[in-house]
Coordinates of N, CA and C in Angstrom, one line a residue:
M1152 N 86.1 132.8 74.9 CA 85.0 132.3 75.9 C 85.0 133.0 77.6
D1153 N 83.5 133.3 78.0 CA 83.5 134.1 79.0 C 83.8 133.0 79.9
S1154 N 83.3 134.0 81.4 CA 83.4 133.0 82.9 C 82.2 132.1 82.6
T1155 N 81.3 132.4 82.2 CA 80.1 131.5 82.0 C 80.5 130.3 81.2
G1156 N 81.4 130.3 80.3 CA 81.3 129.5 79.5 C 82.1 128.3 80.1
C1157 N 83.5 129.0 80.6 CA 84.4 128.3 81.4 C 83.8 127.4 82.5
Y1158 N 83.0 128.0 83.2 CA 82.5 127.5 84.5 C 81.7 125.9 84.1
E1159 N 80.8 126.4 82.8 CA 80.2 125.3 82.4 C 81.1 124.3 81.9
C1160 N 82.2 124.5 81.1 CA 82.9 123.4 80.8 C 83.6 122.9 81.6
C1161 N 83.9 123.4 82.7 CA 84.5 122.9 83.9 C 83.5 121.8 84.8
M1162 N 82.4 122.2 84.8 CA 81.1 121.3 85.4 C 81.0 120.2 84.5
R1163 N 81.0 120.6 83.2 CA 81.2 119.2 82.4 C 82.0 118.2 82.7
C1164 N 83.4 119.1 82.6 CA 84.4 117.6 82.5 C 84.3 117.0 84.1
L1165 N 83.9 118.1 85.2 CA 84.0 117.2 86.2 C 82.9 116.1 86.7
G1166 N 81.8 116.6 86.0 CA 80.6 115.7 86.0 C 80.8 114.2 85.3
G1167 N 81.9 114.2 84.4 CA 82.4 113.0 83.5 C 83.1 112.2 84.3
V1168 N 83.7 112.4 85.5 CA 84.9 111.8 86.3 C 84.1 110.6 87.0
P1169 N 84.9 109.6 86.8 CA 84.2 108.3 87.3 C 84.6 108.3 88.8
Y1170 N 83.9 108.9 89.5 CA 84.6 109.1 90.7 C 84.9 107.7 91.7
C1171 N 83.5 107.0 91.4 CA 83.6 105.4 92.1 C 85.3 104.7 91.5
S1172 N 85.2 104.9 90.3 CA 86.4 104.1 89.5 C 87.4 104.6 89.9
L1173 N 87.6 106.2 90.3 CA 88.7 106.9 90.7 C 89.0 106.3 91.8
V1174 N 88.3 106.1 93.0 CA 88.5 105.9 94.3 C 89.3 104.7 94.2
A1175 N 88.4 103.7 93.6 CA 88.9 102.2 93.6 C 90.3 102.0 92.7
T1176 N 90.7 102.8 92.0 CA 91.8 102.9 91.5 C 93.1 103.2 92.2
L1177 N 92.8 104.5 93.2 CA 93.6 104.9 94.1 C 93.9 103.8 95.3
L1178 N 92.5 103.3 95.9 CA 92.9 102.1 96.9 C 93.7 100.8 96.2
C1179 N 93.2 100.4 95.1 CA 94.1 99.6 94.4 C 95.3 99.7 94.6
F1180 N 95.9 100.6 94.1 CA 97.2 101.1 93.8 C 97.8 101.2 95.3
S1181 N 97.2 101.8 96.1 CA 98.0 101.6 97.5 C 97.8 100.5 98.2
G1182 N 96.8 99.6 98.1 CA 96.9 98.1 98.5 C 97.8 97.3 97.9
I1183 N 98.0 97.1 96.7 CA 99.1 96.7 96.1 C 100.4 97.1 96.2
A1184 N 100.5 98.3 96.3 CA 101.7 98.7 97.0 C 102.5 98.2 98.3
L1185 N 101.2 98.5 99.4 CA 101.7 98.0 100.4 C 101.7 96.3 100.8
F1186 N 100.8 95.5 99.8 CA 100.9 94.0 99.9 C 102.3 93.6 99.4
C1187 N 102.6 94.1 98.0 CA 103.5 93.4 97.4 C 105.1 93.9 97.9
G1188 N 104.8 95.3 98.5 CA 106.5 95.7 98.8 C 106.5 94.9 100.3
C1189 N 105.6 95.2 101.1 CA 106.1 94.7 102.9 C 105.8 93.1 102.5
G1190 N 105.3 92.6 101.6 CA 105.3 91.2 101.7 C 106.3 90.8 101.4
H1191 N 107.3 91.1 100.3 CA 108.1 90.7 99.4 C 109.4 91.1 100.6
Q1192 N 109.7 92.0 101.2 CA 110.4 92.4 102.2 C 110.2 91.3 103.6
A1193 N 109.0 91.0 103.5 CA 108.8 90.3 105.0 C 109.1 88.9 104.7
L1194 N 109.0 88.3 103.5 CA 109.3 86.9 103.3 C 110.9 87.1 103.1
T1195 N 111.6 87.8 102.8 CA 113.1 87.9 102.9 C 113.4 87.9 104.1
E1196 N 113.1 88.5 105.3 CA 113.4 88.8 106.5 C 112.8 87.3 107.5
T1197 N 111.8 86.9 106.8 CA 111.5 85.5 107.5 C 112.4 84.7 107.5
E1198 N 113.0 84.2 106.1 CA 114.1 83.3 105.8 C 115.4 83.6 106.5
R1199 N 115.5 85.2 106.8 CA 116.7 85.3 108.0 C 116.6 84.9 109.2
L1200 N 115.3 85.1 109.6 CA 114.7 84.5 111.0 C 115.0 83.1 111.1
I1201 N 114.3 82.4 110.2 CA 114.6 80.9 110.2 C 115.6 80.8 110.3
E1202 N 116.7 81.3 109.5 CA 118.1 80.5 109.3 C 118.8 80.8 110.4
N1203 N 118.7 81.9 111.1 CA 119.5 82.6 112.3 C 118.9 81.6 113.7
Y1204 N 117.8 81.3 113.9 CA 117.5 80.9 115.2 C 116.7 79.6 115.2
F1205 N 116.0 79.3 114.1 CA 115.6 77.8 113.9 C 115.9 76.6 113.2
A1206 N 116.8 76.9 112.4 CA 117.5 76.0 111.6 C 118.8 76.0 111.5
R1207 N 119.8 75.0 111.9 CA 121.3 75.3 111.8 C 121.6 74.7 110.6
N1208 N 121.2 73.6 109.6 CA 121.2 73.2 108.4 C 120.7 73.6 107.6
L1209 N 121.3 74.0 106.5 CA 121.0 74.5 105.3 C 119.7 73.7 104.6
Q1210 N 119.8 72.4 104.3 CA 118.9 71.6 104.1 C 117.7 71.7 105.1
D1211 N 117.9 72.1 106.1 CA 116.2 71.9 106.9 C 115.3 73.2 106.1
Y1212 N 116.0 73.8 105.7 CA 115.2 75.3 105.2 C 115.3 75.5 103.8
I1213 N 115.9 74.7 102.9 CA 116.1 74.8 101.5 C 114.8 75.2 101.0
T1214 N 113.8 73.9 101.3 CA 112.8 74.2 100.5 C 111.8 75.2 100.8
L1215 N 111.9 76.0 102.2 CA 111.4 76.9 102.4 C 111.9 78.3 101.9
A1216 N 112.9 78.1 101.4 CA 113.7 79.3 100.7 C 113.2 79.3 99.4
Y1217 N 113.2 77.9 98.6 CA 112.6 77.9 97.3 C 111.0 78.7 97.0
I1218 N 110.4 78.1 98.1 CA 108.9 78.6 98.2 C 108.9 80.0 98.5
I1219 N 109.8 80.8 99.4 CA 109.9 82.3 99.3 C 110.4 82.9 97.8
Q1220 N 111.0 82.1 97.5 CA 111.4 82.9 96.3 C 110.5 82.9 95.1
Y1221 N 109.7 81.5 95.3 CA 108.5 81.7 94.4 C 107.5 82.3 94.7
F1222 N 107.1 82.5 95.9 CA 106.1 83.9 96.0 C 106.4 85.0 96.0
Q1223 N 107.8 85.4 95.9 CA 108.5 86.8 95.5 C 108.4 87.0 94.1
Y1224 N 108.5 86.0 93.1 CA 108.3 86.0 91.7 C 106.8 86.3 91.6
V1225 N 106.0 85.6 92.2 CA 104.6 86.0 92.1 C 104.2 87.1 92.4
I1226 N 104.7 87.9 93.3 CA 104.3 89.1 94.0 C 104.6 90.1 92.8
Y1227 N 106.0 89.9 92.0 CA 106.5 90.4 90.6 C 105.1 90.7 89.9
G1228 N 104.6 89.5 89.7 CA 103.3 89.3 88.6 C 102.3 90.2 88.7
L1229 N 102.1 89.6 90.0 CA 100.6 90.6 90.9 C 100.7 92.0 91.0
A1230 N 102.0 92.6 91.1 CA 102.0 94.0 90.9 C 101.8 94.8 89.9
S1231 N 102.6 93.8 88.7 CA 102.3 94.9 87.2 C 101.0 94.3 86.6
F1232 N 100.4 92.8 87.1 CA 99.3 92.9 86.7 C 98.4 93.8 87.0
F1233 N 97.8 94.0 88.5 CA 96.9 94.9 88.9 C 97.2 96.4 88.3
F1234 N 98.3 96.8 88.3 CA 98.9 98.3 87.9 C 97.9 98.3 86.6
L1235 N 98.1 97.4 85.6 CA 97.6 97.4 84.0 C 95.9 97.4 84.2
Y1236 N 95.7 96.3 85.1 CA 94.0 96.0 85.3 C 93.6 97.4 85.8
C1237 N 93.8 97.8 86.8 CA 93.3 99.1 87.5 C 93.3 100.3 86.5
I1238 N 94.3 100.4 85.5 CA 94.2 101.6 84.2 C 93.4 100.9 83.3
V1239 N 93.3 100.0 83.0 CA 91.8 99.4 82.1 C 90.6 99.9 82.6
L1240 N 90.6 99.8 84.0 CA 89.0 99.7 84.6 C 88.8 101.2 85.0
L1241 N 89.9 101.8 85.2 CA 89.5 103.3 85.2 C 89.3 104.0 83.7
A1242 N 90.1 103.2 82.8 CA 89.7 104.0 81.0 C 87.9 103.6 81.1
E1243 N 87.7 102.5 81.7 CA 86.4 101.7 81.2 C 85.5 102.9 81.9
G1244 N 85.8 103.2 83.1 CA 85.0 104.1 83.7 C 84.6 105.3 83.5
F1245 N 85.7 106.0 82.9 CA 86.0 107.3 82.1 C 84.9 107.1 80.9
Y1246 N 85.1 106.1 80.3 CA 84.1 105.8 79.0 C 82.8 105.9 79.2
T1247 N 82.4 105.3 80.2 CA 81.0 105.0 80.5 C 80.2 106.3 80.9
T1248 N 81.0 107.5 81.5 CA 80.5 108.5 81.7 C 79.8 109.1 80.8
S1249 N 78.9 110.4 81.2 CA 78.0 111.1 80.2 C 78.8 111.7 79.1
V1250 N 80.0 112.3 79.6 CA 81.0 113.2 79.2 C 81.5 112.4 77.6
A1251 N 82.1 111.0 77.8 CA 82.4 110.2 77.0 C 81.5 109.7 75.9
K1252 N 80.3 109.3 76.6 CA 79.2 109.2 75.7 C 79.1 110.0 74.8
Q1253 N 79.0 111.4 75.2 CA 78.6 112.3 74.2 C 79.7 112.6 73.2
T1254 N 81.0 112.3 73.7 CA 82.2 112.3 72.6 C 82.0 111.2 71.6
F1255 N 81.8 109.8 72.0 CA 81.9 108.9 71.5 C 80.8 108.1 70.8
G1256 N 79.6 108.8 71.2 CA 78.2 108.4 70.7 C 77.8 107.5 71.5
E1257 N 76.9 106.1 70.7 CA 76.3 105.6 71.4 C 76.8 104.0 71.4
F1258 N 78.3 104.0 71.2 CA 78.8 102.6 71.1 C 78.6 101.7 72.2
R1259 N 78.3 102.3 73.7 CA 78.0 101.5 74.6 C 77.0 100.6 74.4
S1260 N 75.7 101.2 73.6 CA 74.7 100.8 73.7 C 74.8 99.4 72.6
T1261 N 75.8 99.4 71.8 CA 75.6 98.3 71.0 C 76.1 97.0 71.6
M1262 N 75.9 95.6 71.2 CA 76.2 94.3 71.3 C 77.7 94.3 72.1
C1263 N 78.4 94.7 71.1 CA 80.2 94.7 71.5 C 80.3 95.5 73.0
G1264 N 79.7 96.6 72.8 CA 80.0 97.5 74.1 C 79.5 96.5 75.4
R1265 N 78.2 96.3 75.2 CA 77.8 95.3 76.7 C 78.3 94.3 76.6
C1266 N 78.9 93.3 76.1 CA 79.5 92.5 76.0 C 80.9 92.7 76.7
L1267 N 81.6 93.6 76.5 CA 82.7 94.3 77.2 C 82.7 94.4 78.1
S1268 N 81.5 95.2 78.4 CA 81.6 95.6 80.0 C 80.9 94.4 80.6
S1269 N 80.3 93.5 80.2 CA 79.9 92.6 81.2 C 81.1 91.8 81.3
S1270 N 82.1 91.7 80.6 CA 83.1 90.9 80.7 C 84.0 91.4 81.9
F1271 N 84.2 92.9 81.9 CA 84.7 93.4 83.3 C 84.3 93.2 84.6
I1272 N 83.0 93.1 84.3 CA 82.3 92.6 85.9 C 82.6 91.1 85.9
V1273 N 82.2 90.3 85.3 CA 82.7 88.7 85.7 C 84.3 88.7 86.0
V1274 N 85.2 89.4 85.5 CA 86.2 89.2 85.6 C 87.1 89.9 86.6
T1275 N 86.4 91.0 87.0 CA 86.4 91.6 88.5 C 86.0 90.9 89.5
Y1276 N 85.0 90.5 89.4 CA 84.2 89.5 90.3 C 84.7 88.4 90.8
V1277 N 85.5 87.2 89.7 CA 86.5 86.6 90.0 C 87.4 86.8 90.6
L1278 N 88.3 88.1 90.2 CA 89.3 88.4 91.1 C 88.6 88.7 92.5
A1279 N 87.9 89.1 92.7 CA 87.7 89.8 94.0 C 87.4 88.4 94.9
V1280 N 86.7 87.3 94.6 CA 86.7 86.3 95.2 C 88.2 85.5 95.2
L1281 N 89.1 85.8 94.3 CA 90.2 85.2 94.3 C 91.1 85.8 95.4
W1282 N 91.0 87.1 95.2 CA 92.0 87.7 96.4 C 91.2 87.8 97.8
L1283 N 90.0 87.4 98.2 CA 89.0 87.1 99.1 C 90.4 86.2 99.4
L1284 N 91.0 85.0 98.9 CA 91.5 83.9 99.5 C 92.9 83.9 100.0
V1285 N 93.4 85.2 99.2 CA 94.8 85.8 99.2 C 94.7 86.4 100.4
F1286 N 93.6 87.3 100.9 CA 93.4 87.9 102.1 C 93.3 87.2 103.5
A1287 N 92.9 86.0 103.0 CA 92.5 85.1 104.2 C 94.4 84.6 104.4
F1288 N 94.6 84.2 103.6 CA 96.4 83.4 103.5 C 97.1 84.5 104.1
S1289 N 97.0 85.9 103.7 CA 98.0 86.8 104.5 C 97.8 86.9 105.9
A1290 N 96.9 86.2 106.4 CA 96.5 86.6 107.8 C 97.4 85.5 108.6
L1291 N 97.4 84.4 107.9 CA 98.4 83.4 108.4 C 99.8 83.8 109.3
P1292 N 100.6 84.2 108.4 CA 102.1 84.8 109.3 C 101.7 85.9 110.5
V1293 N 100.3 86.9 110.2 CA 100.1 87.7 111.1 C 100.0 86.9 112.7
Y1294 N 99.3 85.6 112.4 CA 98.8 84.9 113.5 C 100.2 84.2 113.9
F1295 N 100.6 83.7 113.4 CA 101.8 83.1 113.4 C 103.0 84.1 114.9
F1296 N 103.3 85.4 113.9 CA 104.0 86.2 115.0 C 103.0 86.5 116.1
Y1297 N 102.0 86.7 115.8 CA 100.9 87.1 117.3 C 101.1 86.4 118.2
N1298 N 101.3 85.0 117.6 CA 101.1 84.1 118.7 C 102.6 84.1 119.7
M1299 N 103.6 84.2 118.7 CA 104.9 84.2 119.1 C 105.3 85.4 119.9
D1300 N 104.4 86.5 119.6 CA 104.7 87.8 120.5 C 104.0 87.5 121.7
A1301 N 102.7 86.8 122.1 CA 102.3 86.7 123.0 C 103.2 85.7 124.1
T1302 N 103.8 84.7 123.0 CA 104.5 84.2 124.0 C 106.1 84.8 124.6
C1303 N 106.3 85.4 123.9 CA 107.0 86.3 124.4 C 107.1 87.2 125.8
H1304 N 105.8 87.8 125.5 CA 105.1 88.8 126.6 C 105.2 88.0 127.9
T1305 N 104.3 86.5 127.7 CA 104.4 85.7 128.9 C 105.8 85.4 129.6
I1306 N 106.6 85.1 128.6 CA 108.1 84.8 129.2 C 108.3 86.2 130.0
D1307 N 108.4 87.2 129.6 CA 109.0 88.3 130.3 C 108.3 88.9 131.7
V1308 N 107.0 88.4 131.7 CA 106.4 88.0 132.7 C 106.8 86.9 133.8
L1309 N 107.2 86.0 133.5 CA 107.4 85.2 134.4 C 109.2 84.8 133.9
T1310 N 109.8 85.9 134.1 CA 111.3 86.0 134.2 C 111.9 85.4 135.4
E1311 N 111.1 85.7 136.7 CA 111.6 85.3 137.8 C 111.7 83.7 138.1
T1312 N 110.8 83.0 137.3 CA 110.5 81.7 137.5 C 111.2 81.0 136.5
P1313 N 112.3 80.7 135.9 CA 113.2 80.5 134.8 C 112.6 78.5 134.6
A1314 N 112.4 78.1 135.6 CA 112.0 76.6 135.3 C 110.7 76.6 134.3
S1315 N 109.4 77.8 134.6 CA 108.7 77.6 133.9 C 108.6 78.6 132.6
I1316 N 109.8 79.4 132.5 CA 109.6 79.9 131.1 C 110.3 78.9 129.9
N1317 N 111.5 78.2 130.6 CA 111.9 77.1 129.5 C 110.9 76.3 128.8
Q1318 N 109.8 75.9 129.3 CA 108.6 75.2 128.9 C 107.8 76.0 127.8
L1319 N 108.2 77.2 127.6 CA 107.4 77.9 126.8 C 108.3 78.0 125.4
C1320 N 107.6 77.5 124.5 CA 108.4 77.5 123.1 C 107.5 77.9 121.9
V1321 N 108.2 78.3 120.8 CA 107.4 78.6 119.8 C 108.3 77.5 118.5
D1322 N 107.4 76.7 117.9 CA 107.7 75.6 117.1 C 107.6 75.9 115.7
A1323 N 108.6 76.4 115.0 CA 108.5 76.6 113.5 C 107.5 75.1 112.6
R1324 N 108.0 74.3 113.4 CA 107.7 72.8 112.5 C 106.4 73.0 112.5
Q1325 N 105.5 73.1 113.9 CA 104.3 73.0 114.1 C 103.5 73.9 112.8
Y1326 N 104.0 74.8 112.2 CA 103.5 75.8 111.5 C 103.8 75.4 109.8
G1327 N 104.6 74.1 110.1 CA 105.0 73.7 108.5 C 105.9 74.7 107.7
L1328 N 106.7 75.3 108.7 CA 107.9 76.2 107.9 C 109.1 75.1 108.0
L1329 N 109.0 74.3 108.7 CA 110.6 73.3 108.8 C 110.0 72.1 108.8
P1330 N 110.8 70.9 108.2 CA 110.4 69.5 108.6 C 110.6 69.3 109.8
W1331 N 110.0 67.9 110.4 CA 109.9 67.6 111.7 C 111.3 67.2 112.2
N1332 N 112.2 66.8 111.2 CA 113.7 66.7 111.8 C 114.6 67.7 111.9
A1333 N 114.2 68.9 111.6 CA 115.1 69.8 111.7 C 115.4 70.3 112.9
V1334 N 116.6 70.8 113.4 CA 117.4 71.0 114.4 C 117.7 72.4 114.5
P1335 N 117.3 73.4 115.5 CA 116.5 73.1 116.6 C 115.1 73.0 116.6
G1336 N 114.6 73.7 115.3 CA 113.4 73.9 115.1 C 112.3 74.8 115.7
K1337 N 112.8 74.8 117.1 CA 112.1 75.6 117.8 C 113.0 76.5 118.9
A1338 N 112.5 77.7 119.4 CA 112.8 78.5 120.0 C 112.4 78.6 121.4
C1339 N 113.1 78.7 122.9 CA 112.2 78.3 124.0 C 113.1 79.2 124.9
G1340 N 111.9 79.8 126.1 CA 112.6 80.6 127.3 C 113.1 81.5 126.9
M1341 N 114.3 82.1 127.6 CA 115.0 83.5 127.3 C 115.5 83.6 125.6
T1342 N 116.0 82.4 125.3 CA 116.1 82.3 124.0 C 115.1 82.9 122.9
L1343 N 113.5 82.5 123.1 CA 112.7 83.1 122.6 C 112.8 84.5 122.7
S1344 N 112.7 85.0 124.1 CA 112.7 86.3 124.2 C 113.7 87.4 123.7
T1345 N 115.1 86.7 123.4 CA 115.9 87.4 122.7 C 115.4 87.6 121.3
V1346 N 114.8 86.5 120.6 CA 114.8 86.6 119.5 C 113.5 87.7 119.3
C1347 N 112.7 87.9 120.0 CA 111.3 88.8 120.1 C 111.8 90.1 120.3
K1348 N 113.1 90.2 120.8 CA 113.5 91.8 121.0 C 114.8 92.3 120.0
T1349 N 114.7 91.4 118.8 CA 115.8 91.7 117.9 C 115.0 92.7 116.7
R1350 N 115.9 93.6 115.9 CA 115.2 94.5 115.2 C 114.5 93.6 113.9
E1351 N 115.1 92.3 113.6 CA 114.5 91.6 112.6 C 113.3 91.3 112.8
Y1352 N 113.1 90.8 113.7 CA 111.5 90.1 114.3 C 110.7 91.5 114.6
R1353 N 110.7 92.4 114.8 CA 109.6 93.5 115.2 C 109.5 94.1 113.7
M1354 N 110.6 93.8 112.8 CA 110.5 94.6 111.6 C 109.6 93.3 110.6
T1355 N 109.8 92.3 110.6 CA 109.2 91.2 109.8 C 107.7 91.2 110.5
Y1356 N 107.3 91.3 111.9 CA 106.0 91.5 112.4 C 105.3 92.2 111.8
D1357 N 105.7 93.9 112.1 CA 105.2 95.1 111.0 C 104.9 94.9 109.3
L1358 N 105.8 94.1 109.0 CA 105.8 94.5 107.8 C 104.9 93.2 107.0
Y1359 N 104.4 92.2 107.9 CA 103.4 91.2 107.8 C 102.3 91.6 108.1
I1360 N 102.1 92.9 109.1 CA 100.9 93.5 109.2 C 100.1 94.4 108.2
A1361 N 101.1 95.1 107.8 CA 101.3 95.9 106.8 C 100.6 95.6 105.3
A1362 N 101.4 94.2 104.9 CA 100.6 93.3 103.7 C 99.4 93.1 104.1
F1363 N 99.4 92.9 105.3 CA 97.8 92.0 105.7 C 96.9 93.4 105.3
A1364 N 97.2 94.3 105.7 CA 96.4 95.7 105.6 C 96.3 95.8 103.9
G1365 N 97.5 95.8 103.4 CA 97.3 95.9 101.8 C 96.2 95.3 101.0
A1366 N 96.4 93.7 101.7 CA 95.6 92.8 100.8 C 94.0 93.3 101.4
G1367 N 93.7 93.7 102.7 CA 92.3 94.3 102.8 C 92.0 95.2 101.8
I1368 N 92.8 96.2 101.5 CA 92.4 97.5 101.0 C 92.4 97.1 99.5
T1369 N 93.5 96.1 99.2 CA 92.9 96.0 97.7 C 91.8 95.0 97.6
L1370 N 91.1 94.1 97.9 CA 89.9 93.6 98.3 C 88.7 94.9 98.2
L1371 N 88.9 95.8 99.2 CA 87.9 96.9 99.0 C 87.8 97.5 97.7
A1372 N 89.1 97.6 97.1 CA 89.1 98.2 95.8 C 88.2 97.4 94.9
L1373 N 88.9 96.2 94.8 CA 87.9 95.1 93.8 C 86.4 95.2 94.1
L1374 N 85.7 95.3 95.5 CA 84.7 95.2 95.5 C 83.9 96.6 94.9
T1375 N 84.8 97.9 95.1 CA 84.2 99.2 94.7 C 84.2 98.7 93.3
Y1376 N 85.2 98.5 92.5 CA 85.3 98.2 90.9 C 84.1 97.1 90.5
T1377 N 83.9 96.4 91.4 CA 82.4 95.3 91.1 C 81.1 96.4 91.0
V1378 N 81.1 97.1 92.0 CA 80.1 97.8 92.2 C 80.0 98.9 90.9
S1379 N 80.8 99.8 90.9 CA 80.5 100.4 90.0 C 80.6 100.1 88.4
T1380 N 81.4 99.0 88.1 CA 81.2 98.5 86.7 C 79.8 97.7 86.5
T1381 N 79.3 97.1 87.5 CA 77.9 96.7 87.5 C 76.8 97.9 87.2
Y1382 N 77.1 99.0 88.0 CA 76.2 100.2 88.1 C 76.3 100.7 86.7
N1383 N 77.5 100.8 86.0 CA 77.8 101.5 84.8 C 77.0 100.5 83.7
F1384 N 77.0 99.1 83.7 CA 76.4 98.4 83.0 C 75.0 98.4 83.0
A1385 N 74.6 98.8 84.0 CA 72.7 98.6 84.4 C 72.3 99.7 83.5
V1386 N 73.1 101.1 84.0 CA 72.4 102.2 83.7 C 72.5 102.3 82.2
L1387 N 73.9 102.0 81.5 CA 73.9 101.8 79.8 C 73.2 100.9 79.2
R1388 N 73.0 100.2 79.6 CA 72.0 98.7 79.2 C 70.6 99.4 79.0
Y1389 N 69.8 100.2 80.1 CA 68.7 100.0 80.1 C 68.0 101.8 80.2
L1390 N 69.1 102.6 80.2 CA 68.7 104.0 80.1 C 69.8 104.6 79.1
G1391 N 70.6 104.3 78.5 CA 71.1 104.4 77.5 C 70.9 105.0 76.5
R1392 N 69.9 104.7 75.9 CA 68.8 105.1 74.6 C 68.2 106.1 74.9
K1393 N 68.1 106.9 76.2 CA 67.2 108.0 76.8 C 68.5 108.9 76.9
G1394 N 69.6 108.9 76.9 CA 70.8 109.7 77.0 C 71.3 110.1 78.0
I1395 N 71.1 108.9 79.3 CA 71.5 109.0 80.6 C 72.9 108.4 80.8
G1396 N 73.7 109.2 81.0 CA 74.9 108.5 81.3 C 75.5 108.0 82.7
A1397 N 76.3 107.1 82.7 CA 76.8 106.4 84.2 C 77.7 107.6 84.6
R1398 N 77.6 107.5 86.0 CA 78.8 108.3 87.1 C 79.5 107.8 87.8
C1399 N 79.7 106.5 87.7 CA 80.4 105.6 88.4 C 82.0 105.4 87.8

C-alpha cells in the first residue's frame, strides 16, 4: 500500500472517531474518579472530625456513622455503574459513525437500531436530571465547611477580644449531623479556631471541594452525552438512507 493509500485510510479512521462521545467519556471518567475518590475519603474524615471535636459519646454520632457507611457503599456502586455505562455510550458513539456504518451496513436505520438509540437518549437524560440533584447535594458539605472557615477567620481577627470570640460557634446539630442532645455538639471560640487549623479539617474541606468539582464535571459529561446521542439519532433517523453518518 502506497503513502496515499495509508493517508486515506488514516483519515477515514480518524473521521470515524466519535469525538463528542470520546470527550464526554474522558470527562465522565475524571469526574466520577474525583467525586467517588474524594467523596469517600471526605466522609471518613468527617466522621473523624465529629468524633474528636463535636461528640463525646458514641451514641451521639452512631447514626451519622451508619449513614456515612451507607453513602460509601453507594459510591462504590456509582463508580462501577458509570464506568460501564460510559464504555457502552462510547461504543454506541463509535457505532454511529460513518466508518462503522460502512462496516456493519444499515442496521441503525432499522426499527431495532432506532429503539436502542432512543433508549440511550432517555436513560442519559434521566441520569443527567438525577445527577443534577447529586451535584446540588454535594454542595451542602462545601457550604458547611465554608461557613466554618469564615467563622474561624472572624475568630482570628478578633483574638484580642476573647469575650466576643467565645460567642462565635459552629453547631453541628443545626446542620442535622448530630441529635440535639449531643454533647458538646458545637465548637466555639479558640476551640473552633484550633479545629480549623488541624490537618484533618483542611484536608476534609479540600476533599469536599474536589468532590463537588467532580460532580460538576460528571454533570457536564452527561449533558455532552445527551447532545451527542440525540444528534446521532437524528442524523441516522433522517439522513441514514442517504449514506450520511453521524460524527458525534
